[in-house]
Structure formats: structure tokens, C-alpha cells
CSV table of C-alpha atoms and ligand atoms in Angstrom, one decimal:
chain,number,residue,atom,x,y,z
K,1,UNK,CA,-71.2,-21.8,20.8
K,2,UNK,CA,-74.8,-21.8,19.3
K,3,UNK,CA,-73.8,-23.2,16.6
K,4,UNK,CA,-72.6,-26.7,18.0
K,5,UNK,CA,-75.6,-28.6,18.5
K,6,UNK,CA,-76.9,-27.5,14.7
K,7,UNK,CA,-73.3,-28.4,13.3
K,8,UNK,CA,-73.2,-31.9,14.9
K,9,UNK,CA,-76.9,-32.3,14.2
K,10,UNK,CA,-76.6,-31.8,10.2
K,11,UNK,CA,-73.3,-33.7,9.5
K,12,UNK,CA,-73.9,-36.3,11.3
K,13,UNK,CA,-77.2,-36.3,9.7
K,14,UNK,CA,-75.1,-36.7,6.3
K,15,UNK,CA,-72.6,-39.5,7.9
K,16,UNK,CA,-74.4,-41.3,10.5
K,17,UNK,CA,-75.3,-44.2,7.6
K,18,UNK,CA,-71.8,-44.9,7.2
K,19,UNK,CA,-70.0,-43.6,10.3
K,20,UNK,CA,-72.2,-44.6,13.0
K,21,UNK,CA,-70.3,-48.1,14.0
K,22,UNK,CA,-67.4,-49.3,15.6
K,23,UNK,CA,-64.5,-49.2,14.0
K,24,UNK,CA,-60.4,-49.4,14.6
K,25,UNK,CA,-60.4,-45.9,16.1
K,26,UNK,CA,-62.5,-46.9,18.5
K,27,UNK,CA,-60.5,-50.0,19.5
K,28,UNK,CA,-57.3,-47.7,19.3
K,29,UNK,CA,-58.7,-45.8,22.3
K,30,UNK,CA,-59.7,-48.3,24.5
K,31,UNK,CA,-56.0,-49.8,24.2
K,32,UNK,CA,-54.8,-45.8,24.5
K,33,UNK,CA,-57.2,-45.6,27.9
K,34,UNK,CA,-55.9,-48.8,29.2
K,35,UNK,CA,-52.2,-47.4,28.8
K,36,UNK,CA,-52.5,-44.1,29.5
K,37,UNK,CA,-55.6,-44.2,32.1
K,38,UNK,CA,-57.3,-47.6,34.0
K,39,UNK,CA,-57.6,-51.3,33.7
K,40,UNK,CA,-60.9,-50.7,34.4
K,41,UNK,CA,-63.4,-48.7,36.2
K,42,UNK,CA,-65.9,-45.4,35.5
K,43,UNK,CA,-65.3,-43.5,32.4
K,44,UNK,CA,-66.6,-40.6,31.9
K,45,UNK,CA,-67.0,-39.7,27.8
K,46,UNK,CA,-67.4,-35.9,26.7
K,47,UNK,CA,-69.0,-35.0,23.2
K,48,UNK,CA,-69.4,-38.7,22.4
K,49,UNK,CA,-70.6,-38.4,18.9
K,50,UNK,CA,-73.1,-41.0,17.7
K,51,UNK,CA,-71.3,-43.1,21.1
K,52,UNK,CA,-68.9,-45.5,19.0
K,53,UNK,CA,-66.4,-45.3,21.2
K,54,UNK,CA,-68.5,-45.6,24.4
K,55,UNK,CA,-69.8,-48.1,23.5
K,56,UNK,CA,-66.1,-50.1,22.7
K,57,UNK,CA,-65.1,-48.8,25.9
K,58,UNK,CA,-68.1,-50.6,27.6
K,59,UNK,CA,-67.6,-54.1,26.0
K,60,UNK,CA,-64.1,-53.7,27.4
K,61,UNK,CA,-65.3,-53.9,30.7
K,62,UNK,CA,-65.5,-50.1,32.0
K,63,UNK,CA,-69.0,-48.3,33.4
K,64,UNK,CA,-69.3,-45.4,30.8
K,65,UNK,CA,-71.3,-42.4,31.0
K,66,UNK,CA,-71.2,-40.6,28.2
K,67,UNK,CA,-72.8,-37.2,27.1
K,68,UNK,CA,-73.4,-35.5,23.5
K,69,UNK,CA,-75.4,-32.2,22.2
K,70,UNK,CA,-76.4,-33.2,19.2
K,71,UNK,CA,-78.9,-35.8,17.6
K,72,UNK,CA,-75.5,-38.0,17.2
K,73,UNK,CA,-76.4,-39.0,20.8
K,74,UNK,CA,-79.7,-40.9,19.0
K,75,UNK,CA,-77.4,-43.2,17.1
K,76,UNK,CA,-76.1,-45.2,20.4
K,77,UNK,CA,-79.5,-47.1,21.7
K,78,UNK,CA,-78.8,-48.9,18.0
K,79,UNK,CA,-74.7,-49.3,18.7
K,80,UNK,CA,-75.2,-50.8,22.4
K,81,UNK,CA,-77.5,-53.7,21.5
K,82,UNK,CA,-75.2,-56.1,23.4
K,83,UNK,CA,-73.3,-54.1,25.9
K,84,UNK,CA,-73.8,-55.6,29.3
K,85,UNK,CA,-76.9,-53.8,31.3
K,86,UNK,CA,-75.7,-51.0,33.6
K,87,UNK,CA,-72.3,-50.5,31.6
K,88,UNK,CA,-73.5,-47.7,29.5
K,89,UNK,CA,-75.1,-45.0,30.1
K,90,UNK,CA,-76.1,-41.8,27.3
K,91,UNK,CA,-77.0,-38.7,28.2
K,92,UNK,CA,-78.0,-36.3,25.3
K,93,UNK,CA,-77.3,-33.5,26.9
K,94,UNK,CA,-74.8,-30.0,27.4
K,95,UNK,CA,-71.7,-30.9,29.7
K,96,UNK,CA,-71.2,-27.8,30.4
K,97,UNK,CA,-75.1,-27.8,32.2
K,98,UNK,CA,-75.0,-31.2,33.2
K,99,UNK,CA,-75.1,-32.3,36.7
K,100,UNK,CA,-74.0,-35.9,36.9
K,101,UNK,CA,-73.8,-38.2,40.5
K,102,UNK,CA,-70.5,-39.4,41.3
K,103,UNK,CA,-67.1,-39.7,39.9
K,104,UNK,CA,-64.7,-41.0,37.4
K,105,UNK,CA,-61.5,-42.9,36.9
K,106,UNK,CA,-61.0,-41.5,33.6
K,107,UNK,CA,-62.3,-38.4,31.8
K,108,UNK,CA,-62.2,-38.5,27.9
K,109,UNK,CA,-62.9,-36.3,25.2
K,110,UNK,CA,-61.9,-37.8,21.8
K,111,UNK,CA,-61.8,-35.3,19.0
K,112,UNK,CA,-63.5,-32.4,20.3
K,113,UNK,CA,-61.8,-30.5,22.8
K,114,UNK,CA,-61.6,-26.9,21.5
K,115,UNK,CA,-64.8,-25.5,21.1
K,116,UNK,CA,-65.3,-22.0,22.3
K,117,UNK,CA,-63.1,-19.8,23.9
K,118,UNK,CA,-60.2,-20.2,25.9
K,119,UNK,CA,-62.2,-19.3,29.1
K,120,UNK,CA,-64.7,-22.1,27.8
K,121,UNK,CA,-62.1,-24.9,27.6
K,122,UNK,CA,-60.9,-23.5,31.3
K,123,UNK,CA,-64.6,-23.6,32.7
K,124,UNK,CA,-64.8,-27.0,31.4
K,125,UNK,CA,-60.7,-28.2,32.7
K,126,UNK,CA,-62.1,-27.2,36.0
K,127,UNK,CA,-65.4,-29.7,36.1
K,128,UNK,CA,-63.5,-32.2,35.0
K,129,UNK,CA,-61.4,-31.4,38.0
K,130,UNK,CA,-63.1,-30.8,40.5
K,131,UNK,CA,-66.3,-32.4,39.9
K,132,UNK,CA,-65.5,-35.6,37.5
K,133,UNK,CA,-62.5,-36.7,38.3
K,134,UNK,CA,-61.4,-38.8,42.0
K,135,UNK,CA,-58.4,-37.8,43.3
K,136,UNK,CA,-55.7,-39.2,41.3
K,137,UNK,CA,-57.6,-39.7,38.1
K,138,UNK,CA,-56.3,-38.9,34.1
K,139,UNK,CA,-58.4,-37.0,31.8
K,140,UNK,CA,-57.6,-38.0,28.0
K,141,UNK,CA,-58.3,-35.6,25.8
K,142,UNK,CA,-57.6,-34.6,21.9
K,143,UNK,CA,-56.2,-31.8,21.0
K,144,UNK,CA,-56.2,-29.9,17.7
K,145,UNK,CA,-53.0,-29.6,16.2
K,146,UNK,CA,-52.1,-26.1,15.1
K,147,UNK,CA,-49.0,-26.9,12.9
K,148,UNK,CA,-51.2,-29.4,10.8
K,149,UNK,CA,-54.3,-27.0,10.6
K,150,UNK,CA,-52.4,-24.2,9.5
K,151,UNK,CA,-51.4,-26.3,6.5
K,152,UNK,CA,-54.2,-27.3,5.5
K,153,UNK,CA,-55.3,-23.2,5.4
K,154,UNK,CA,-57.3,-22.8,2.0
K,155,UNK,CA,-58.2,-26.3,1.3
K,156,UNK,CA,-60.8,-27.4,-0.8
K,157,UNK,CA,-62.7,-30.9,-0.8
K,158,UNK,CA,-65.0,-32.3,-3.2
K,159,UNK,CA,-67.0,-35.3,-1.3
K,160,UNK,CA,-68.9,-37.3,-4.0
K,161,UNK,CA,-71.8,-39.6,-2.8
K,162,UNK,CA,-71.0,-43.2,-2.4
K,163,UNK,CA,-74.4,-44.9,-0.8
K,164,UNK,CA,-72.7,-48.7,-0.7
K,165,UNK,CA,-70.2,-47.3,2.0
K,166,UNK,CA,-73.6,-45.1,3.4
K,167,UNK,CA,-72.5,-41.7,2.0
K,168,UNK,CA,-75.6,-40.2,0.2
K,169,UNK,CA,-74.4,-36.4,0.2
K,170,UNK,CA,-72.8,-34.4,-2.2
K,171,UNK,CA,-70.8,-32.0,-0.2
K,172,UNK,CA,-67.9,-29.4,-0.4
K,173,UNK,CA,-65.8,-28.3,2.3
K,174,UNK,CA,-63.2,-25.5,3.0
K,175,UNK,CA,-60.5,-25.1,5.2
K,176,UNK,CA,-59.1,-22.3,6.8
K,177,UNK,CA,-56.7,-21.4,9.6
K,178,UNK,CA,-56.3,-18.3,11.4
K,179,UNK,CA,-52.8,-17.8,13.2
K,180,UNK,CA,-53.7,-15.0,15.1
K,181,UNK,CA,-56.5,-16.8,17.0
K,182,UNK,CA,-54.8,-19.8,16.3
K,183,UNK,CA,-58.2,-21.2,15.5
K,184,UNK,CA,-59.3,-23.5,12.4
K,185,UNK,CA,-62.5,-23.0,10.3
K,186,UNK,CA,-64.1,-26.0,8.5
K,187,UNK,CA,-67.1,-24.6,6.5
K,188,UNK,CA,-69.3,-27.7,4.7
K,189,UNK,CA,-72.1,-27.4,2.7
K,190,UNK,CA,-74.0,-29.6,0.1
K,191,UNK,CA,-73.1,-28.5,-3.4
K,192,UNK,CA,-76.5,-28.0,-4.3
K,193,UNK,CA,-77.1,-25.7,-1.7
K,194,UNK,CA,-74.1,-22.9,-1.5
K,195,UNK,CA,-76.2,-20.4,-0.1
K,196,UNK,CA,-76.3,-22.3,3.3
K,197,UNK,CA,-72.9,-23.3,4.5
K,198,UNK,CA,-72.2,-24.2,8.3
K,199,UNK,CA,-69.3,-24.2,10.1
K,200,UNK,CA,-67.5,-25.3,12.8
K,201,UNK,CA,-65.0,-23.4,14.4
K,202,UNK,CA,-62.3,-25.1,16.6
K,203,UNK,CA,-59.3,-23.7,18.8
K,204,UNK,CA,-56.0,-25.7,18.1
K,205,UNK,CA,-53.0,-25.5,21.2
K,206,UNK,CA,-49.7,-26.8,20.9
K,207,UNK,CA,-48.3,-28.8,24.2
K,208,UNK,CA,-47.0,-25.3,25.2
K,209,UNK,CA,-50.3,-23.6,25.0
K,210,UNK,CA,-52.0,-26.3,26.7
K,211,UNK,CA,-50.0,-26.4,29.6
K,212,UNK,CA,-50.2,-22.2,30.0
K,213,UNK,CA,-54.3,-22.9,29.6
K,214,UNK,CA,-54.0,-25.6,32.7
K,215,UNK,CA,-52.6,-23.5,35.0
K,216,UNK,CA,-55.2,-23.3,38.4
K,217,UNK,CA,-57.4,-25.7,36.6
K,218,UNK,CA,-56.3,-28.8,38.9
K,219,UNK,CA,-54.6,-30.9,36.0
K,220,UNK,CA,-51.0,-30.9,34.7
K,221,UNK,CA,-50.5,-32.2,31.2
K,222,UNK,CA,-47.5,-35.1,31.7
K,223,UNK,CA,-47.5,-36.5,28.5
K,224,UNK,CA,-48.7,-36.2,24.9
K,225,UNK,CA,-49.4,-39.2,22.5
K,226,UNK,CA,-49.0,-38.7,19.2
K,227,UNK,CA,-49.5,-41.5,16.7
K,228,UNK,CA,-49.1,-43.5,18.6
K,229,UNK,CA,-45.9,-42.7,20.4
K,230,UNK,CA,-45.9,-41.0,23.8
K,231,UNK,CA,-43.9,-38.3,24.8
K,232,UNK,CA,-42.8,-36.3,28.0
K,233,UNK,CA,-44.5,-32.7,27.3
K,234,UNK,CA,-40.1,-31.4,27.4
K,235,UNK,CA,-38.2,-30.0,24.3
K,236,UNK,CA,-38.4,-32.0,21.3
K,237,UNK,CA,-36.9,-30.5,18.3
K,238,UNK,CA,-37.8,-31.4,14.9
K,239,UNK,CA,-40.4,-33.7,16.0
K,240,UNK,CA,-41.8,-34.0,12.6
K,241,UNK,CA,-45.1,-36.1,13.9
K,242,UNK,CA,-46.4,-33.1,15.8
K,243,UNK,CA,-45.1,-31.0,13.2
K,244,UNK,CA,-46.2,-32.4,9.6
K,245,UNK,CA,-47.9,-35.7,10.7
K,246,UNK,CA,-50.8,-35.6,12.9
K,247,UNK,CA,-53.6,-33.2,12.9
K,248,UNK,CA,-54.2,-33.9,16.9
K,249,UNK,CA,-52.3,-35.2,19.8
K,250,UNK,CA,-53.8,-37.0,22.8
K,251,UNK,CA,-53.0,-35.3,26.0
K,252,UNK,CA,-52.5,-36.8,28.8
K,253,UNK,CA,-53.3,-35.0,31.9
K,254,UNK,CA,-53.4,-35.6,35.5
K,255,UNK,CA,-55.6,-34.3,38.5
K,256,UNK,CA,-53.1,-32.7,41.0
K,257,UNK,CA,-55.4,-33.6,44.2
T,301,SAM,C1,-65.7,-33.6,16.4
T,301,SAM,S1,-67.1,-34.4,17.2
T,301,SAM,C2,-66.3,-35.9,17.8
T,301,SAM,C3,-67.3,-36.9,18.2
T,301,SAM,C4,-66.7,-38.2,18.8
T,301,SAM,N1,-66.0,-37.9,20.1
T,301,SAM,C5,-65.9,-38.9,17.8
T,301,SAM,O1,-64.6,-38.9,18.0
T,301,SAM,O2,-66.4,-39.3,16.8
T,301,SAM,C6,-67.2,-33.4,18.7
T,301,SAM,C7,-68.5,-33.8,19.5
T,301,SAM,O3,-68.6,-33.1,20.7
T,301,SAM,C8,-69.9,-32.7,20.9
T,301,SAM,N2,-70.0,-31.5,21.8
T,301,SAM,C9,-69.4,-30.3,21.6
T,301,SAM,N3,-69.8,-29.5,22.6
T,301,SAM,C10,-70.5,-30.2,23.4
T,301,SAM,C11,-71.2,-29.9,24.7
T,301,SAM,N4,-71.1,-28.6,25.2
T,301,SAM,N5,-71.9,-30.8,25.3
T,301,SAM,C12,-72.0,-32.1,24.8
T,301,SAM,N6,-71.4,-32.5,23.6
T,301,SAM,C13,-70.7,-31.5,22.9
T,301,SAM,C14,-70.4,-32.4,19.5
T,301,SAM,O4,-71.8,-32.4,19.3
T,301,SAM,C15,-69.7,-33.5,18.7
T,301,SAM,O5,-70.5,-34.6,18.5
């Protein structure tokens, strides 16, 4: 996974102009984590980005601690200027090194989850588990959807700079999707520099997978939201918004203790 912390680093060096701020999505979660997880209480945020959401999350009244690899973790001092003292905390650091004190309500990871191998996303299922999360608690957590990656396999985009909306790049990206690992490849690279592309390479599960890559972690997955509609991870034929519509689902797991 060397690559993360570069990948994260240089696009959201391109972005962070324009992206860096709170937005819908990030008021869409908090109202997904007061459904789906607590009124209110300790949040835990994994791979927090430049810390948009945290920071929504702590004018809505939770304690967040959040923590992100990459120089996106710079961007959230600017974000929190008015979040109450004591409600946010940033670390810019590895989660899978980190040692943080005390436990969570809630463990999110928004648009992330997938990085490394399988045995990475286990290591990772189990801190949540057994160190994060008090008995009782949900973890939220993206997932990559592999029937809307796999369509997208060969796709080409042409990004064009557009400064008033704060994006100064000129970029290209492919798309590609291998169904044997069942893993996506998103390769960027500014299109006056070909000669250095970067990638990043994330695993996709469907509900099925997910649950098989749970077991002896601690949590059970017991529903998925998609769109914005919530399902019971049981047979659901034909369910064209995991099939065609969404390129993730939020799953919705619990801690068995
Ligand atoms: C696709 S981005 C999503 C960022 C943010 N959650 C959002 O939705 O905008 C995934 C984030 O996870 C971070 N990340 C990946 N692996 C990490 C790790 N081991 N420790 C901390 N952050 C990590 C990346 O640096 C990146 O910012």
C-alpha cells in the first residue's frame, strides 16, 4: 500500500481548491449516521480526506476523531474554524499504526474502504472491533461496488481546468476493472505529463463477499444502504440500484459483543 499516501497527497493537491468544503454529501452522512448509527456521541472517522465530513459531523453535535495519511489531513485546521473546542480532533496519521485512547459509538469510513488486500481490510475489521468500537456500537462503512466498476472497465476521462469552480489541472483518467481480483484501477495523470501516471487501486465486494470477509472479525453486516434506500443484506433480485445505479453501498455493520 505504498502508494496510498503519494496518491492522496497529489490529487488532492489538484482538487483540494475546489473540493476542500462542505458540501451535500457531507450533510447526507451525518443524517445516514444519525439513522443508521447514534443521536450523538464519539465518532470515530477513518481516511477522512481533507476532513469535510468530520468536520459536519462535529457541528452536529458528535466528538470526532478523525485520521487521514495524506496531506488531505492539512486542509481541516482551515474547515473547523467554528466547530465547538474539544469536538474535533485530526490526526494525520496511518490507522492501521495508530494507537488511539478510548472508544467509539460509531466507526465510519466514507469512500475508502478497500485498499489493500483482503487480509488488510480483515486486520483493519478487527481494530475496529475490538479496539474502536464499545460493545454494541455500528461501524459505517462504503463499499465499492463491483457491478458498477466493472462497467465502467476501459473508461476514458478528459478533465479540462476550470479555476472559477478551483480546478486548475488538466488531467486524464482511465478506468479499469479486473474480475478476477475483482479489483478496480483508476490511473490519473496530467495530460502534459503522460510519462508519470499514478494509480489507485481499490478492492470492490458485493454484500455477499462482504459478509464471507466478516466472518471472526466481531461485526455482522445487517443492512446495506444504497441511494439512499436500506436494505436487509437477504435475496434481492433484480435490484437494479446495486446493479446499474450506484458505484458504492453503505454497509451497515454491527459489533457482535
Ligand atoms: C477515496 S478517499 C476518501 C476521503 C474522504 N473519506 C471522502 O469521502 O472525501 C480515501 C481516503 O482514505 C485515506 N486512507 C487510505 N488508507 C489510509 C490509512 N491506512 N490511514 C489513514 N488514511 C488512509 C486516503 O489517504 C484518502 O484520503
Amino acid at each position: 500500500m505504498d502508494w496510498v499516501r503519494e496518491f492522496y497527497s497529489k490529487t488532492g493537491s489538484w482538487w483540494a481548491r475546489a473540493d476542500a468544503r462542505v458540501t451535500d454529501r457531507d450533510h447526507r452522512r451525518v443524517r445516514l449516521l444519525r439513522e443508521h448509527g447514534v443521536e450523538s456521541g464519539d465518532v470515530l472517522e477513518l481516511g477522512s480526506g481533507y476532513g469535510a465530513t468530520a468536520v459536519a459531523t462535529a457541528k452536529a453535535g458528535y466528538f470526532v476523531t478523525a485520521v487521514e495519511i495524506s496531506d488531505r489531513a492539512h486542509q481541516a485546521g482551515e474547515l473547523a474554524g467554528d466547530v465547538a473546542p474539544g469536538s474535533l480532533t485530526v490526526h494525520n496519521a496511518d490507522f492501521y499504526e495508530i494507537a488511539l485512547p478510548g472508544k467509539f459509538d460509531v466507526v465510519c469510513y466514507w469512500n475508502g474502504f478497500g485498499i489493500g488486500s483482503d487480509a488488510d481490510q480483515r486486520r483493519l475489521l478487527v481494530r475496529v472491533a475490538e479496539e474502536w468500537l464499545r460493545p454494541g456500537g455500528v461501524a459505517l462503512i462504503d463499499v465499492f461496488n463491483p457491478f458498477v466498476w466493472a462497467s465502467w472497465d476501459g473508461d476514458e476521462e478528459h478533465l479540462t481546468p476550470d479555476p472559477a469552480a478551483g480546478y486548475d489541472h488538466d488531467l486524464r483518467e482511465v478506468t479499469r476493472f479486473d474480475p478476477v481480483t475483482c479489483t478496480a484501477t483508476d490511473t490519473w495523470w496530467e495530460t502534459s505529463n503522460p510519462a508519470e501516471p499514478i494509480s489507485q487501486t481499490l478492492r470492490c465486494y458485493t454484500p455477499a463477499d462482504l459478509s464471507l470477509l466478516l466472518t471472526g472479525t466481531g461485526l455482522t453486516l445487517t443492512s446495506i444502504v444504497v441511494g439512499d434506500q436500506a436494505f436487509s443484506p437477504s435475496p434481492q433480485p433484480g435490484l437494479g440500484a446495486l446493479l446499474r445505479d450506484n458505484h458504492e453501498y453503505l454497509a451497515v455493520l454491527r459489533h457482535d459483543g
